[in-house]
mmCIF file of C-alpha atoms and ligand atoms in Angstrom:
data_model
loop_
_atom_site.group_PDB
_atom_site.id
_atom_site.type_symbol
_atom_site.label_atom_id
_atom_site.label_comp_id
_atom_site.label_asym_id
_atom_site.label_seq_id
_atom_site.Cartn_x
_atom_site.Cartn_y
_atom_site.Cartn_z
ATOM 1 C CA MET A 5 -5.584 128.889 -33.205
ATOM 2 C CA SER A 6 -7.214 131.934 -31.094
ATOM 3 C CA GLU A 7 -5.757 133.635 -28.422
ATOM 4 C CA LEU A 8 -8.807 132.244 -26.146
ATOM 5 C CA GLU A 9 -8.403 128.577 -27.086
ATOM 6 C CA LYS A 10 -4.527 128.923 -26.355
ATOM 7 C CA ILE A 11 -5.270 130.314 -22.917
ATOM 8 C CA ASP A 12 -8.328 127.569 -22.209
ATOM 9 C CA LYS A 13 -5.495 124.675 -23.616
ATOM 10 C CA GLU A 14 -2.936 125.876 -21.148
ATOM 11 C CA PHE A 15 -4.872 126.367 -18.068
ATOM 12 C CA VAL A 16 -8.294 124.458 -18.163
ATOM 13 C CA LEU A 17 -7.718 120.523 -17.289
ATOM 14 C CA HIS A 18 -7.974 118.140 -20.383
ATOM 15 C CA THR A 19 -11.338 116.414 -19.335
ATOM 16 C CA TYR A 20 -13.910 117.373 -22.638
ATOM 17 C CA ALA A 21 -12.893 116.719 -26.013
ATOM 18 C CA ARG A 22 -13.889 120.463 -26.414
ATOM 19 C CA ASN A 23 -15.131 122.247 -29.282
ATOM 20 C CA TYR A 24 -14.026 125.836 -29.409
ATOM 21 C CA THR A 25 -16.390 127.538 -30.403
ATOM 22 C CA ASN A 26 -17.127 130.825 -28.917
ATOM 23 C CA PHE A 27 -20.456 131.084 -28.015
ATOM 24 C CA LYS A 28 -22.025 134.169 -26.756
ATOM 25 C CA SER A 29 -25.835 135.034 -26.483
ATOM 26 C CA GLY A 30 -28.718 132.412 -27.458
ATOM 27 C CA LYS A 31 -32.735 133.121 -27.842
ATOM 28 C CA ASN A 32 -34.207 129.548 -27.323
ATOM 29 C CA ALA A 33 -33.087 126.925 -29.514
ATOM 30 C CA THR A 34 -30.710 129.138 -31.390
ATOM 31 C CA LEU A 35 -26.958 130.399 -30.406
ATOM 32 C CA LEU A 36 -25.078 132.844 -31.574
ATOM 33 C CA ASP A 37 -21.401 132.680 -31.456
ATOM 34 C CA GLU A 38 -18.935 135.565 -31.468
ATOM 35 C CA ASN A 39 -19.485 136.569 -35.176
ATOM 36 C CA GLY A 40 -22.929 136.710 -34.877
ATOM 37 C CA VAL A 41 -23.650 133.182 -36.969
ATOM 38 C CA ASP A 42 -26.293 131.148 -35.647
ATOM 39 C CA TYR A 43 -26.205 127.686 -34.656
ATOM 40 C CA ILE A 44 -29.800 125.613 -33.969
ATOM 41 C CA ASP A 45 -29.340 123.832 -30.573
ATOM 42 C CA PHE A 46 -31.077 119.987 -29.911
ATOM 43 C CA GLY A 47 -28.743 119.670 -27.160
ATOM 44 C CA SER A 48 -29.512 122.278 -24.465
ATOM 45 C CA GLY A 49 -26.078 122.061 -22.622
ATOM 46 C CA ILE A 50 -27.101 118.657 -22.345
ATOM 47 C CA ALA A 51 -30.548 118.348 -21.167
ATOM 48 C CA VAL A 52 -30.416 121.437 -18.821
ATOM 49 C CA CYS A 53 -31.401 124.257 -20.922
ATOM 50 C CA ASN A 54 -35.190 122.839 -21.214
ATOM 51 C CA VAL A 55 -36.791 126.789 -20.696
ATOM 52 C CA GLY A 56 -33.811 127.589 -23.836
ATOM 53 C CA HIS A 57 -31.115 130.285 -23.802
ATOM 54 C CA GLY A 58 -31.815 133.961 -22.839
ATOM 55 C CA ASN A 59 -35.307 132.706 -21.242
ATOM 56 C CA GLU A 60 -36.715 136.217 -20.613
ATOM 57 C CA ARG A 61 -39.277 135.283 -17.376
ATOM 58 C CA LEU A 62 -35.914 133.484 -15.856
ATOM 59 C CA SER A 63 -33.231 135.988 -16.474
ATOM 60 C CA ARG A 64 -35.531 138.758 -14.754
ATOM 61 C CA VAL A 65 -36.188 136.072 -11.647
ATOM 62 C CA ILE A 66 -32.177 135.362 -11.287
ATOM 63 C CA CYS A 67 -31.447 138.990 -12.092
ATOM 64 C CA GLU A 68 -34.512 140.275 -9.167
ATOM 65 C CA GLN A 69 -33.425 137.600 -6.718
ATOM 66 C CA VAL A 70 -29.157 137.876 -7.024
ATOM 67 C CA SER A 71 -29.572 142.384 -6.493
ATOM 68 C CA LYS A 72 -31.293 140.958 -3.343
ATOM 69 C CA ILE A 73 -29.970 138.062 -1.641
ATOM 70 C CA ILE A 74 -27.490 134.770 -2.771
ATOM 71 C CA HIS A 75 -26.659 132.858 -0.089
ATOM 72 C CA THR A 76 -27.352 132.442 3.791
ATOM 73 C CA SER A 77 -27.148 128.495 4.398
ATOM 74 C CA ASN A 78 -29.185 126.164 5.126
ATOM 75 C CA LEU A 79 -28.901 127.095 8.835
ATOM 76 C CA TYR A 80 -32.115 129.854 8.199
ATOM 77 C CA LEU A 81 -35.334 129.442 6.110
ATOM 78 C CA ILE A 82 -34.959 130.048 2.463
ATOM 79 C CA GLU A 83 -38.323 131.002 1.055
ATOM 80 C CA PRO A 84 -37.525 130.287 -2.404
ATOM 81 C CA GLN A 85 -36.362 126.623 -1.401
ATOM 82 C CA ALA A 86 -39.481 126.074 0.906
ATOM 83 C CA LYS A 87 -41.389 127.097 -2.078
ATOM 84 C CA LEU A 88 -39.554 125.017 -4.622
ATOM 85 C CA ALA A 89 -39.830 122.088 -2.463
ATOM 86 C CA GLN A 90 -43.633 122.318 -2.680
ATOM 87 C CA LYS A 91 -44.114 122.559 -6.124
ATOM 88 C CA ILE A 92 -41.879 120.188 -7.189
ATOM 89 C CA VAL A 93 -43.605 117.740 -4.511
ATOM 90 C CA LYS A 94 -47.225 118.963 -5.466
ATOM 91 C CA GLU A 95 -46.162 118.395 -9.243
ATOM 92 C CA SER A 96 -44.128 114.594 -9.157
ATOM 93 C CA GLY A 97 -47.724 113.418 -7.085
ATOM 94 C CA LEU A 98 -46.038 112.090 -4.812
ATOM 95 C CA ASP A 99 -46.532 112.349 -0.792
ATOM 96 C CA ALA A 100 -42.769 113.470 -0.226
ATOM 97 C CA ARG A 101 -39.980 115.572 1.217
ATOM 98 C CA ALA A 102 -37.318 117.500 -0.870
ATOM 99 C CA PHE A 103 -33.417 117.773 -0.094
ATOM 100 C CA PHE A 104 -31.571 119.981 -2.197
ATOM 101 C CA CYS A 105 -27.594 119.899 -3.458
ATOM 102 C CA ASN A 106 -26.050 121.018 -6.529
ATOM 103 C CA SER A 107 -25.513 118.332 -9.239
ATOM 104 C CA GLY A 108 -26.739 115.401 -10.205
ATOM 105 C CA ALA A 109 -23.526 113.008 -9.105
ATOM 106 C CA GLU A 110 -24.367 114.759 -5.725
ATOM 107 C CA ALA A 111 -28.455 113.755 -5.667
ATOM 108 C CA ASN A 112 -27.282 110.579 -6.584
ATOM 109 C CA GLU A 113 -25.244 110.464 -3.195
ATOM 110 C CA GLY A 114 -27.949 111.659 -1.412
ATOM 111 C CA ALA A 115 -30.151 109.198 -2.597
ATOM 112 C CA ILE A 116 -27.346 106.014 -2.071
ATOM 113 C CA LYS A 117 -27.271 107.687 1.953
ATOM 114 C CA MET A 118 -30.751 107.574 2.230
ATOM 115 C CA ALA A 119 -31.260 103.692 1.290
ATOM 116 C CA ARG A 120 -27.900 102.771 3.502
ATOM 117 C CA ARG A 121 -29.910 104.572 6.189
ATOM 118 C CA TYR A 122 -33.193 102.772 5.583
ATOM 119 C CA GLY A 123 -31.293 99.161 5.447
ATOM 120 C CA GLU A 124 -29.844 100.214 9.472
ATOM 121 C CA VAL A 125 -32.401 98.565 11.475
ATOM 122 C CA GLU A 126 -31.315 98.229 15.149
ATOM 123 C CA GLY A 127 -31.337 94.382 16.104
ATOM 124 C CA LYS A 128 -31.298 93.609 12.242
ATOM 125 C CA PRO A 129 -28.380 92.323 9.568
ATOM 126 C CA LYS A 130 -27.306 95.621 7.586
ATOM 127 C CA ARG A 131 -29.038 95.973 4.269
ATOM 128 C CA TYR A 132 -26.673 98.126 1.910
ATOM 129 C CA LYS A 133 -26.345 96.545 -1.802
ATOM 130 C CA ILE A 134 -28.033 98.628 -4.217
ATOM 131 C CA VAL A 135 -28.500 97.042 -7.764
ATOM 132 C CA THR A 136 -27.940 99.228 -10.896
ATOM 133 C CA LEU A 137 -28.049 97.995 -14.466
ATOM 134 C CA GLU A 138 -25.306 97.687 -17.469
ATOM 135 C CA ASN A 139 -24.714 100.555 -19.560
ATOM 136 C CA SER A 140 -26.404 103.219 -16.680
ATOM 137 C CA PHE A 141 -25.002 106.375 -15.717
ATOM 138 C CA HIS A 142 -25.199 107.774 -12.268
ATOM 139 C CA GLY A 143 -22.364 110.496 -12.010
ATOM 140 C CA ARG A 144 -18.795 110.655 -11.453
ATOM 141 C CA THR A 145 -17.736 111.065 -7.818
ATOM 142 C CA ILE A 146 -16.385 107.724 -6.645
ATOM 143 C CA THR A 147 -19.463 106.150 -5.271
ATOM 144 C CA ALA A 148 -21.462 107.316 -7.847
ATOM 145 C CA LEU A 149 -18.761 106.312 -10.864
ATOM 146 C CA ARG A 150 -19.647 102.816 -8.825
ATOM 147 C CA ALA A 151 -22.846 103.015 -9.241
ATOM 148 C CA THR A 152 -22.578 103.234 -12.881
ATOM 149 C CA GLY A 153 -22.868 99.828 -14.324
ATOM 150 C CA GLN A 154 -20.980 101.155 -17.729
ATOM 151 C CA GLU A 155 -17.081 99.506 -17.171
ATOM 152 C CA SER A 156 -15.383 101.204 -19.008
ATOM 153 C CA MET A 157 -15.392 104.133 -17.063
ATOM 154 C CA HIS A 158 -14.202 102.638 -14.327
ATOM 155 C CA ASN A 159 -10.666 102.478 -14.897
ATOM 156 C CA TYR A 160 -8.011 104.190 -12.483
ATOM 157 C CA PHE A 161 -10.200 105.066 -10.016
ATOM 158 C CA GLY A 162 -10.200 102.087 -7.644
ATOM 159 C CA PRO A 163 -10.740 100.943 -4.743
ATOM 160 C CA TYR A 164 -14.640 101.525 -5.122
ATOM 161 C CA PRO A 165 -17.092 101.883 -1.865
ATOM 162 C CA ASP A 166 -18.368 98.170 -1.360
ATOM 163 C CA GLY A 167 -22.465 97.447 -2.243
ATOM 164 C CA PHE A 168 -23.166 97.877 -6.116
ATOM 165 C CA VAL A 169 -24.147 95.283 -8.554
ATOM 166 C CA HIS A 170 -24.926 95.446 -12.006
ATOM 167 C CA ALA A 171 -27.633 93.632 -13.818
ATOM 168 C CA LYS A 172 -27.704 93.152 -17.433
ATOM 169 C CA ASN A 173 -31.417 93.827 -17.155
ATOM 170 C CA ILE A 174 -34.569 94.745 -15.262
ATOM 171 C CA ASP A 175 -35.333 90.933 -15.575
ATOM 172 C CA ASP A 176 -31.377 90.041 -14.794
ATOM 173 C CA VAL A 177 -32.076 92.685 -11.281
ATOM 174 C CA TYR A 178 -34.165 89.561 -9.648
ATOM 175 C CA LYS A 179 -31.365 86.988 -9.752
ATOM 176 C CA ASN A 180 -29.007 89.769 -7.907
ATOM 177 C CA LEU A 181 -31.704 90.430 -5.069
ATOM 178 C CA ASP A 182 -30.417 88.916 -1.681
ATOM 179 C CA ASP A 183 -30.912 89.508 2.187
ATOM 180 C CA HIS A 184 -27.996 92.290 1.805
ATOM 181 C CA THR A 185 -30.479 94.253 -1.163
ATOM 182 C CA VAL A 186 -31.867 97.295 0.475
ATOM 183 C CA ALA A 187 -32.539 99.410 -3.130
ATOM 184 C CA VAL A 188 -32.764 98.695 -7.057
ATOM 185 C CA MET A 189 -31.470 102.468 -8.708
ATOM 186 C CA ILE A 190 -32.192 102.916 -12.316
ATOM 187 C CA GLU A 191 -32.732 105.511 -15.059
ATOM 188 C CA LEU A 192 -36.374 105.072 -16.996
ATOM 189 C CA VAL A 193 -34.589 105.977 -20.004
ATOM 190 C CA GLN A 194 -31.282 105.735 -19.730
ATOM 191 C CA GLY A 195 -29.269 108.829 -21.755
ATOM 192 C CA GLU A 196 -25.773 108.655 -22.017
ATOM 193 C CA GLY A 197 -25.883 104.602 -22.100
ATOM 194 C CA GLY A 198 -27.668 105.452 -25.748
ATOM 195 C CA VAL A 199 -31.193 106.721 -24.806
ATOM 196 C CA GLU A 200 -32.642 103.577 -24.025
ATOM 197 C CA PRO A 201 -36.223 103.356 -23.051
ATOM 198 C CA MET A 202 -36.944 100.533 -20.307
ATOM 199 C CA ASP A 203 -40.501 98.830 -20.692
ATOM 200 C CA LYS A 204 -42.972 100.363 -18.963
ATOM 201 C CA GLU A 205 -44.990 97.191 -17.562
ATOM 202 C CA GLU A 206 -41.406 95.224 -16.758
ATOM 203 C CA VAL A 207 -40.908 98.865 -14.947
ATOM 204 C CA LYS A 208 -44.277 98.220 -12.915
ATOM 205 C CA SER A 209 -43.326 94.578 -12.647
ATOM 206 C CA LEU A 210 -40.537 95.481 -10.698
ATOM 207 C CA GLU A 211 -42.074 98.162 -7.979
ATOM 208 C CA LYS A 212 -44.282 95.902 -7.226
ATOM 209 C CA VAL A 213 -41.595 93.108 -6.513
ATOM 210 C CA LEU A 214 -39.323 95.423 -4.327
ATOM 211 C CA LYS A 215 -42.330 96.752 -2.318
ATOM 212 C CA SER A 216 -43.144 92.887 -1.533
ATOM 213 C CA LYS A 217 -39.746 92.644 -0.191
ATOM 214 C CA ASP A 218 -39.312 96.136 1.259
ATOM 215 C CA ILE A 219 -36.731 97.159 -1.119
ATOM 216 C CA LEU A 220 -36.627 100.440 -1.841
ATOM 217 C CA LEU A 221 -37.139 101.480 -5.818
ATOM 218 C CA ILE A 222 -34.763 104.683 -6.493
ATOM 219 C CA ILE A 223 -35.378 106.218 -10.543
ATOM 220 C CA ASP A 224 -32.050 108.450 -11.667
ATOM 221 C CA GLU A 225 -34.195 110.953 -13.485
ATOM 222 C CA VAL A 226 -31.374 113.679 -13.415
ATOM 223 C CA GLN A 227 -31.814 113.616 -17.155
ATOM 224 C CA THR A 228 -35.333 112.309 -17.697
ATOM 225 C CA GLY A 229 -36.866 114.693 -15.130
ATOM 226 C CA ILE A 230 -38.931 118.109 -15.683
ATOM 227 C CA TYR A 231 -40.945 117.190 -18.019
ATOM 228 C CA ARG A 232 -38.272 116.016 -20.794
ATOM 229 C CA SER A 233 -40.230 112.991 -20.999
ATOM 230 C CA GLY A 234 -43.519 115.177 -21.573
ATOM 231 C CA GLU A 235 -44.550 114.709 -18.512
ATOM 232 C CA MET A 236 -43.017 116.308 -15.100
ATOM 233 C CA LEU A 237 -41.551 113.313 -14.108
ATOM 234 C CA ALA A 238 -40.823 110.029 -16.718
ATOM 235 C CA SER A 239 -41.885 108.203 -13.141
ATOM 236 C CA ASN A 240 -45.650 109.568 -13.864
ATOM 237 C CA LEU A 241 -45.719 108.362 -17.218
ATOM 238 C CA TYR A 242 -44.191 104.904 -16.490
ATOM 239 C CA GLU A 243 -47.483 105.195 -13.810
ATOM 240 C CA ILE A 244 -45.226 104.079 -10.728
ATOM 241 C CA GLU A 245 -44.217 105.879 -7.564
ATOM 242 C CA PRO A 246 -40.595 105.511 -6.579
ATOM 243 C CA ASP A 247 -39.133 105.297 -2.686
ATOM 244 C CA ILE A 248 -36.609 108.351 -4.231
ATOM 245 C CA ILE A 249 -36.337 109.917 -7.100
ATOM 246 C CA THR A 250 -32.981 112.528 -8.133
ATOM 247 C CA LEU A 251 -33.299 115.447 -10.127
ATOM 248 C CA ALA A 252 -30.562 117.985 -11.357
ATOM 249 C CA LYS A 253 -29.606 118.889 -14.945
ATOM 250 C CA ALA A 254 -32.902 121.006 -16.323
ATOM 251 C CA LEU A 255 -34.000 121.949 -12.812
ATOM 252 C CA ALA A 256 -32.900 125.251 -12.671
ATOM 253 C CA GLY A 257 -32.357 125.914 -15.865
ATOM 254 C CA GLY A 258 -28.577 126.148 -16.132
ATOM 255 C CA VAL A 259 -28.213 127.616 -12.604
ATOM 256 C CA PRO A 260 -26.555 124.532 -10.439
ATOM 257 C CA ILE A 261 -29.051 122.623 -8.684
ATOM 258 C CA GLY A 262 -29.318 119.044 -7.556
ATOM 259 C CA CYS A 263 -32.863 117.671 -5.617
ATOM 260 C CA VAL A 264 -33.244 114.107 -3.940
ATOM 261 C CA LEU A 265 -37.266 113.808 -3.669
ATOM 262 C CA THR A 266 -38.202 110.990 -0.947
ATOM 263 C CA THR A 267 -41.306 109.649 0.153
ATOM 264 C CA LEU A 268 -39.275 108.430 3.525
ATOM 265 C CA LYS A 269 -40.040 111.570 4.985
ATOM 266 C CA ASP A 270 -38.186 111.313 7.730
ATOM 267 C CA ILE A 271 -35.275 109.397 7.056
ATOM 268 C CA PHE A 272 -32.819 111.626 7.632
ATOM 269 C CA SER A 273 -32.443 113.752 11.250
ATOM 270 C CA PRO A 274 -30.541 116.918 11.534
ATOM 271 C CA GLY A 275 -26.593 116.412 11.247
ATOM 272 C CA ASP A 276 -27.185 112.988 8.794
ATOM 273 C CA HIS A 277 -26.713 114.767 5.666
ATOM 274 C CA GLY A 278 -26.666 118.262 4.138
ATOM 275 C CA SER A 279 -24.808 120.807 1.515
ATOM 276 C CA THR A 280 -23.362 124.655 1.588
ATOM 277 C CA PHE A 281 -24.849 125.773 -1.243
ATOM 278 C CA GLY A 282 -27.740 123.720 -1.883
ATOM 279 C CA GLY A 283 -31.451 124.914 -2.541
ATOM 280 C CA ASN A 284 -30.195 128.724 -1.977
ATOM 281 C CA PHE A 285 -31.801 131.549 -2.692
ATOM 282 C CA LEU A 286 -30.288 132.137 -6.540
ATOM 283 C CA SER A 287 -30.925 128.264 -7.450
ATOM 284 C CA SER A 288 -34.283 127.643 -5.736
ATOM 285 C CA ALA A 289 -35.708 131.164 -7.503
ATOM 286 C CA ALA A 290 -34.396 130.021 -11.160
ATOM 287 C CA GLY A 291 -35.939 126.651 -10.270
ATOM 288 C CA LEU A 292 -39.109 127.587 -9.230
ATOM 289 C CA GLU A 293 -39.504 130.242 -12.390
ATOM 290 C CA VAL A 294 -38.439 126.735 -14.675
ATOM 291 C CA MET A 295 -41.349 124.712 -12.846
ATOM 292 C CA ASN A 296 -43.846 127.551 -13.713
ATOM 293 C CA ILE A 297 -42.335 128.212 -17.441
ATOM 294 C CA LEU A 298 -42.510 124.107 -18.144
ATOM 295 C CA GLY A 299 -45.599 123.798 -16.461
ATOM 296 C CA GLU A 300 -47.520 126.255 -18.527
ATOM 297 C CA LEU A 301 -45.951 125.059 -21.316
ATOM 298 C CA LYS A 302 -47.500 121.296 -20.888
ATOM 299 C CA ASP A 303 -50.934 122.338 -19.111
ATOM 300 C CA SER A 304 -51.221 124.991 -22.894
ATOM 301 C CA GLY A 305 -50.837 121.642 -24.916
ATOM 302 C CA GLU A 306 -47.500 123.284 -26.594
ATOM 303 C CA LEU A 307 -45.177 120.602 -25.510
ATOM 304 C CA ASP A 308 -47.319 117.882 -26.571
ATOM 305 C CA ARG A 309 -47.516 119.279 -30.004
ATOM 306 C CA SER A 310 -43.703 119.967 -29.662
ATOM 307 C CA ILE A 311 -43.083 116.150 -29.184
ATOM 308 C CA ILE A 312 -45.816 114.718 -31.636
ATOM 309 C CA TYR A 313 -44.235 117.329 -34.335
ATOM 310 C CA PHE A 314 -40.404 116.680 -33.798
ATOM 311 C CA GLU A 315 -41.122 112.708 -33.270
ATOM 312 C CA LYS A 316 -42.241 112.680 -36.818
ATOM 313 C CA ARG A 317 -39.637 114.572 -38.622
ATOM 314 C CA LEU A 318 -36.978 112.586 -36.656
ATOM 315 C CA ARG A 319 -39.085 109.415 -37.802
ATOM 316 C CA ASP A 320 -39.146 110.695 -41.389
ATOM 317 C CA VAL A 321 -35.323 111.367 -41.476
ATOM 318 C CA CYS A 322 -34.583 107.438 -40.066
ATOM 319 C CA ASN A 323 -36.695 106.132 -42.932
ATOM 320 C CA LYS A 324 -35.002 108.294 -45.767
ATOM 321 C CA TYR A 325 -31.739 107.842 -44.400
ATOM 322 C CA SER A 326 -32.201 104.252 -43.691
ATOM 323 C CA THR A 327 -28.365 103.600 -45.336
ATOM 324 C CA LEU A 328 -27.305 105.344 -41.900
ATOM 325 C CA PHE A 329 -29.906 104.575 -39.331
ATOM 326 C CA ASP A 330 -31.242 101.492 -37.511
ATOM 327 C CA LEU A 331 -33.728 102.817 -35.524
ATOM 328 C CA GLU A 332 -35.340 105.925 -34.081
ATOM 329 C CA VAL A 333 -35.583 105.619 -30.337
ATOM 330 C CA GLY A 334 -36.447 107.509 -27.083
ATOM 331 C CA LEU A 335 -39.955 109.560 -25.975
ATOM 332 C CA GLY A 336 -40.914 112.864 -25.276
ATOM 333 C CA LEU A 337 -38.039 115.188 -26.144
ATOM 334 C CA ILE A 338 -35.155 112.526 -25.207
ATOM 335 C CA ARG A 339 -34.717 111.342 -28.574
ATOM 336 C CA GLY A 340 -32.250 109.480 -30.644
ATOM 337 C CA LEU A 341 -31.373 107.780 -34.333
ATOM 338 C CA ARG A 342 -29.392 104.257 -33.467
ATOM 339 C CA ALA A 343 -26.410 104.765 -36.343
ATOM 340 C CA LYS A 344 -25.297 101.578 -37.858
ATOM 341 C CA SER A 345 -21.563 102.158 -36.467
ATOM 342 C CA SER A 346 -19.838 104.654 -34.231
ATOM 343 C CA ASP A 347 -17.993 105.914 -37.035
ATOM 344 C CA ILE A 348 -21.389 107.072 -38.670
ATOM 345 C CA GLN A 349 -23.004 108.506 -35.277
ATOM 346 C CA LYS A 350 -19.375 110.506 -35.512
ATOM 347 C CA LYS A 351 -19.690 111.635 -38.833
ATOM 348 C CA VAL A 352 -23.213 113.189 -38.246
ATOM 349 C CA ILE A 353 -22.041 114.681 -35.208
ATOM 350 C CA GLU A 354 -19.191 116.141 -36.767
ATOM 351 C CA GLU A 355 -21.174 117.517 -40.049
ATOM 352 C CA SER A 356 -24.146 118.943 -38.454
ATOM 353 C CA PHE A 357 -21.854 120.870 -36.725
ATOM 354 C CA GLN A 358 -20.838 122.106 -39.961
ATOM 355 C CA LYS A 359 -24.105 123.081 -40.463
ATOM 356 C CA ARG A 360 -24.858 124.729 -37.599
ATOM 357 C CA LEU A 361 -26.952 121.885 -35.729
ATOM 358 C CA LEU A 362 -25.567 121.078 -31.798
ATOM 359 C CA LEU A 363 -26.489 117.141 -31.539
ATOM 360 C CA LEU A 364 -25.279 115.237 -28.321
ATOM 361 C CA LYS A 365 -23.752 111.547 -28.643
ATOM 362 C CA ALA A 366 -24.360 108.533 -26.340
ATOM 363 C CA GLY A 367 -23.802 104.985 -26.185
ATOM 364 C CA LYS A 368 -21.584 103.584 -28.680
ATOM 365 C CA ASN A 369 -23.368 104.633 -32.119
ATOM 366 C CA THR A 370 -26.785 106.619 -31.210
ATOM 367 C CA VAL A 371 -27.330 110.573 -31.802
ATOM 368 C CA ARG A 372 -28.948 112.522 -29.052
ATOM 369 C CA PHE A 373 -31.550 114.813 -29.567
ATOM 370 C CA LEU A 374 -31.896 117.038 -26.707
ATOM 371 C CA PRO A 375 -34.013 120.013 -27.786
ATOM 372 C CA PRO A 376 -35.470 122.868 -25.426
ATOM 373 C CA LEU A 377 -38.613 121.737 -24.303
ATOM 374 C CA THR A 378 -39.992 125.527 -25.550
ATOM 375 C CA ILE A 379 -38.085 125.218 -28.705
ATOM 376 C CA SER A 380 -40.215 127.191 -32.140
ATOM 377 C CA LYS A 381 -41.443 125.107 -35.197
ATOM 378 C CA TYR A 382 -39.934 127.252 -36.929
ATOM 379 C CA GLU A 383 -36.807 125.700 -35.026
ATOM 380 C CA ILE A 384 -37.192 122.426 -35.083
ATOM 381 C CA ASP A 385 -38.089 123.244 -38.834
ATOM 382 C CA GLU A 386 -34.628 124.552 -39.117
ATOM 383 C CA GLY A 387 -32.847 122.511 -37.365
ATOM 384 C CA PHE A 388 -33.768 119.362 -39.458
ATOM 385 C CA GLU A 389 -33.259 121.247 -42.825
ATOM 386 C CA ARG A 390 -30.141 121.510 -41.356
ATOM 387 C CA LEU A 391 -29.866 117.609 -40.459
ATOM 388 C CA ILE A 392 -30.469 116.952 -43.732
ATOM 389 C CA ARG A 393 -27.880 119.088 -45.406
ATOM 390 C CA ALA A 394 -25.559 117.560 -43.043
ATOM 391 C CA LEU A 395 -26.542 113.275 -44.301
ATOM 392 C CA GLU A 396 -26.879 114.636 -47.986
ATOM 393 C CA ASP A 397 -22.773 115.343 -47.773
ATOM 394 C CA ILE A 398 -22.506 112.116 -45.622
HETATM 395 C C1 PLP B 205 -25.942 113.812 -16.068
HETATM 396 C C2 PLP B 205 -26.604 112.571 -15.324
HETATM 397 C C3 PLP B 205 -25.739 112.250 -14.330
HETATM 398 C C4 PLP B 205 -24.749 113.241 -13.402
HETATM 399 O O1 PLP B 205 -25.157 114.810 -13.279
HETATM 400 P P1 PLP B 205 -24.017 116.016 -12.744
HETATM 401 O O2 PLP B 205 -24.961 116.946 -12.528
HETATM 402 O O3 PLP B 205 -23.045 115.377 -14.329
HETATM 403 O O4 PLP B 205 -23.270 114.966 -11.496
HETATM 404 C C5 PLP B 205 -26.590 111.309 -13.170
HETATM 405 N N1 PLP B 205 -27.577 110.671 -14.038
HETATM 406 C C6 PLP B 205 -27.747 110.440 -14.848
HETATM 407 C C7 PLP B 205 -28.974 110.154 -15.571
HETATM 408 C C8 PLP B 205 -27.273 111.838 -16.326
HETATM 409 O O5 PLP B 205 -27.764 112.061 -16.888
#
């Protein structure tokens, strides 16, 4: 055991089953450890590093911003925050406003507060219930955890706030709507739950029904947002206009940030909600450059080409190793291989790591692929060579 591993184990709370490789630097989808050994990163720090590691444009913007001003608080104008909000709203295609915070869970908390605020109308019974889906993941705070539909995560931490119902699937959502329901919150591709895309027509019908009943549609795009689906938002791909969208992970390329986007432009008044760090100079400047970089990647056609190529390579692996995998799942660059068992899932990830390829698990039996969106063809090929070598050894 290295000295650092000992220190980490002694002083850091054991919330993650951690791998002790000591990564020191990275370039795009390639990471280098302390011995200069290279790894291909098909995980992007869990859908965060969409512009890759060591991105020169992003690091230049961050360094310039940090050397001038990092934080003043939301009591004063923050130029990059205003510009980032404008950029996100413009690229989303929605008539909306943005609120900034620091994480996915915090963004979802904000969305839930917005919904509850919306449900409070003078002289009418309070509407407060939010329907979410089984197998969903919405974050780790008490309320976001309650919203999360994976029951196995609910041990130990109760009592939870009231007002959350879990539906089995979109069809089952309708049966769970009542006079107290104010919103339905879903992911368009369940990420942690196992790379499970929702059916587009089902989502579009749901949107219509909810609009007719004045029930809000909240889309958790913490994982699918910021071009991961191939479009700026998965909501764009699904051709829906949700009332509230949450973002986080990739928005600032690794600088902590969260965002709640809403068409309810006047839902909050000063004092209703806030976040000390939210949208400060550092995270907003980083977010703005990430949006610029990925917008150009999309417009040049390069992102679409990478998606098509990645999918082809993954489908070929799925077909060739049909003794290990049942299905190739996902869309854009949120992809998965459905393994025949959780044991195979574990072996594939471990053996790939031995071959210096980083992969993620999702759900009970899915191997998840979330490469940087800027990944080069060479890195895709190199990653798949390593994956194939790993699969040959299983
Ligand atoms: C990661 C994730 C979250 C939680 O984000 P944190 O930044 O870890 O709080 C919420 N929803 C979805 C869909 C996620 O993938």
